[in-house]
Amino acid sequence: MNTTIQKASSRNTVSAIRIGMTAALPICLGYLPIGVAFGVLAQKAGLSVLQIGLMSLMVFAGSAQFIAVSMMQDAAAAFSIIATTFIINLRHLLMSSSLAAVMKPVGLGRLSLFCYGITDESFALNHPRFVSGDWDIRSALALNHTANAAWVLSTVAGGFGGRFIPDKAFGMDYAMTAMFICLLVYQMRGKWYVLTALVAGIAATGMSLWFEGNMHVIAASVLAATVGYILQGRSMRKKALQRADTGADGAGES
Amino acid sequence: MKAEEYLLIVVAMGLVTYVPRWLPLVVLNRNPMPEWLSRWLDLIPAAILGALLFPAIFTAGTPRQLVLLHPASIAAIPALLIAIRTRSLGLTAVVGMAVYWLLQNWPPNWLFGR
C-alpha cells in the first residue's frame, strides 16, 4: 500500500490534474442530460440564462435546483425555498465527514475549494480512490471542478436551446443510475458493506414512498451505517473472544 | 420575481449548501478522529449509495410508488453484472443506458405484462 501512496504524491501536478479530469468524464456524461433538462425547465419558469448559470454556479446541486425552480414557479416564500435547499443538501454533511476519514490533512484554501464540489457523484468517485491511496487533493480538485464546469455549461445550454433536444434520447436519463450501480460495487469491500447497502436501500425505498423530497437518503444512511456498525462490532468482539479461547493457534488468522 | 430577490435567494441557497459540505471536512481533517467514528463513517458511502440507488430503480412517479418490474430495475441487472465483472464506470453506464433505452422503446409484454 505504501508504494501506491508514494505513486500519487510523486506524480507531477499536470498529470495529477489530467488523471482527475479524465476520472470526471463519466460524471460529465451523466450531468449533460440532467443539466440540459434543468436549463429547459428553468427557462420555461421564466429565468434568464444568466440566472440559470448563476444558480448552478452558486448551488451546484441537481435535485435542490429542480425543486427550487418549481417552488419559485409556485411563488413560494424565499425562506421556504432556502430551508428546503438546506434540508435536501444536508446529506453532503455525511459525505464530507466520510471523506475526512480517508483524506490526509490538506491546507484550508484547497480544502475549501474541494468542499464546494462535493456532490453525490464526485463523492462516490473520490472516496474509493482516496481509500486506495492512489489519489490526492490535486486530482480530486480537478475531478470536482471538471464536473462542476460540465454542470454549469449543460444547464446554460439547456437555457439557450434545450427545447430542440429530445429529453430522453438514448437512455441518457439512466446514466446517473447506472453510474451509481458501478460506484456501489466499488464500495463492496466485505460483507458488512453489502449488508449496510442493502439495509440502506430497503429503508430508503420504504421511506421514499412515505415522504416527499429526499430526506430518506440521510435518514436511511444513518440508520443503515449504525446497524452495520453495531453488527460488525458484535462480530468483532465475538471473534476476539474466540481467539482468546483458542489461544495462540488462531492468532495468525484474519 | 424581482432580480434582486432572485439573487438573494440564490446566494442564500449557495450558503446553506456550502456550509454542510465544508464544515465536517475542515473540522475532521485537522483533528484526529476517534476510532468508533471512523469505523462508522467507513460504512457511510455504501449506505448513501444504497439509499440513492434503490429508490431510483424500485420507485417511479410523483408521488412515488413502488414498482419492482420496469425498465429502470431490469436494466440494473446487466449494469450490475458488468460493474462486478469489469469494474468499469464507462462500460456500466453505456450498457445500463442501452438496455434501459431498448426496454423503454420496445417494452417486452411478457416481462411487464402490458
Tab-separated table of C-alpha atoms in Angstrom, chain A residues 46-142:
chain	number	residue	atom	x	y	z
A	46	GLY	CA	-39.024	32.457	-16.575
A	47	LEU	CA	-35.362	32.513	-15.541
A	48	SER	CA	-32.798	34.126	-17.798
A	49	VAL	CA	-29.735	32.220	-18.997
A	50	LEU	CA	-27.600	34.346	-16.660
A	51	GLN	CA	-29.815	33.500	-13.696
A	52	ILE	CA	-29.687	29.786	-14.560
A	53	GLY	CA	-25.893	29.823	-14.783
A	54	LEU	CA	-25.653	31.774	-11.540
A	55	MET	CA	-27.757	29.244	-9.652
A	56	SER	CA	-25.723	26.310	-10.997
A	57	LEU	CA	-22.513	28.086	-10.047
A	58	MET	CA	-23.662	29.088	-6.558
A	59	VAL	CA	-25.591	25.986	-5.537
A	60	PHE	CA	-24.206	23.176	-7.699
A	61	ALA	CA	-26.751	20.571	-6.582
A	62	GLY	CA	-29.093	18.999	-9.102
A	63	SER	CA	-32.165	17.934	-7.168
A	64	ALA	CA	-32.200	21.057	-4.973
A	65	GLN	CA	-32.117	23.261	-8.079
A	66	PHE	CA	-35.027	21.435	-9.700
A	67	ILE	CA	-37.102	21.774	-6.554
A	68	ALA	CA	-36.141	25.433	-6.041
A	69	VAL	CA	-37.244	26.335	-9.568
A	70	SER	CA	-40.573	24.561	-9.195
A	71	MET	CA	-41.086	26.331	-5.857
A	72	MET	CA	-40.291	29.683	-7.493
A	73	GLN	CA	-42.873	28.898	-10.135
A	74	ASP	CA	-45.427	28.337	-7.385
A	75	ALA	CA	-44.375	31.707	-5.895
A	76	ALA	CA	-43.128	30.082	-2.681
A	77	ALA	CA	-41.657	32.302	0.040
A	78	ALA	CA	-37.911	32.898	-0.154
A	79	PHE	CA	-37.407	31.411	3.287
A	80	SER	CA	-39.083	28.105	2.438
A	81	ILE	CA	-37.022	27.774	-0.759
A	82	ILE	CA	-33.816	28.303	1.222
A	83	ALA	CA	-34.879	25.949	4.037
A	84	THR	CA	-35.831	23.222	1.551
A	85	THR	CA	-32.462	23.583	-0.182
A	86	PHE	CA	-30.719	23.231	3.166
A	87	ILE	CA	-32.587	20.036	4.050
A	88	ILE	CA	-32.161	18.455	0.620
A	89	ASN	CA	-28.417	19.107	0.631
A	90	LEU	CA	-27.811	18.125	4.233
A	91	ARG	CA	-26.769	14.653	3.068
A	92	HIS	CA	-23.472	16.212	1.936
A	93	LEU	CA	-22.687	16.602	5.636
A	94	LEU	CA	-22.293	12.837	5.848
A	95	MET	CA	-20.229	12.697	2.664
A	96	SER	CA	-17.932	15.452	3.862
A	97	SER	CA	-17.410	13.648	7.192
A	98	SER	CA	-16.790	10.388	5.426
A	99	LEU	CA	-14.194	11.963	3.127
A	100	ALA	CA	-12.424	13.401	6.166
A	101	ALA	CA	-11.863	9.850	7.399
A	102	VAL	CA	-9.877	8.932	4.281
A	103	MET	CA	-8.139	12.193	3.285
A	104	LYS	CA	-4.759	13.290	4.529
A	105	PRO	CA	-4.564	16.790	6.091
A	106	VAL	CA	-4.810	19.488	3.402
A	107	GLY	CA	-4.423	23.278	3.577
A	108	LEU	CA	-7.579	25.267	4.336
A	109	GLY	CA	-7.671	27.000	0.951
A	110	ARG	CA	-7.535	23.886	-1.176
A	111	LEU	CA	-9.836	22.046	1.212
A	112	SER	CA	-12.450	24.813	0.969
A	113	LEU	CA	-12.208	24.757	-2.806
A	114	PHE	CA	-12.610	20.991	-2.783
A	115	CYS	CA	-15.665	21.084	-0.473
A	116	TYR	CA	-17.503	23.285	-2.948
A	117	GLY	CA	-17.533	20.342	-5.355
A	118	ILE	CA	-18.817	17.626	-3.005
A	119	THR	CA	-21.839	16.077	-4.700
A	120	ASP	CA	-23.337	12.571	-4.676
A	121	GLU	CA	-21.404	11.803	-7.838
A	122	SER	CA	-17.997	13.315	-7.069
A	123	PHE	CA	-18.121	11.852	-3.561
A	124	ALA	CA	-18.799	8.377	-4.895
A	125	LEU	CA	-15.859	8.699	-7.297
A	126	ASN	CA	-13.376	10.347	-4.934
A	127	HIS	CA	-13.988	8.190	-1.867
A	128	PRO	CA	-12.817	4.790	-3.174
A	129	ARG	CA	-9.824	6.463	-4.835
A	130	PHE	CA	-8.735	8.072	-1.572
A	131	VAL	CA	-9.163	4.689	0.121
A	132	SER	CA	-6.907	3.032	-2.468
A	133	GLY	CA	-4.151	5.584	-1.744
A	134	ASP	CA	-3.577	6.253	-5.442
A	135	TRP	CA	-5.245	9.676	-5.294
A	136	ASP	CA	-4.519	13.107	-3.869
A	137	ILE	CA	-6.112	16.528	-3.434
A	138	ARG	CA	-4.903	17.801	-6.834
A	139	SER	CA	-6.672	15.022	-8.749
A	140	ALA	CA	-9.733	15.368	-6.540
A	141	LEU	CA	-9.892	19.121	-7.153
A	142	ALA	CA	-9.583	18.583	-10.899
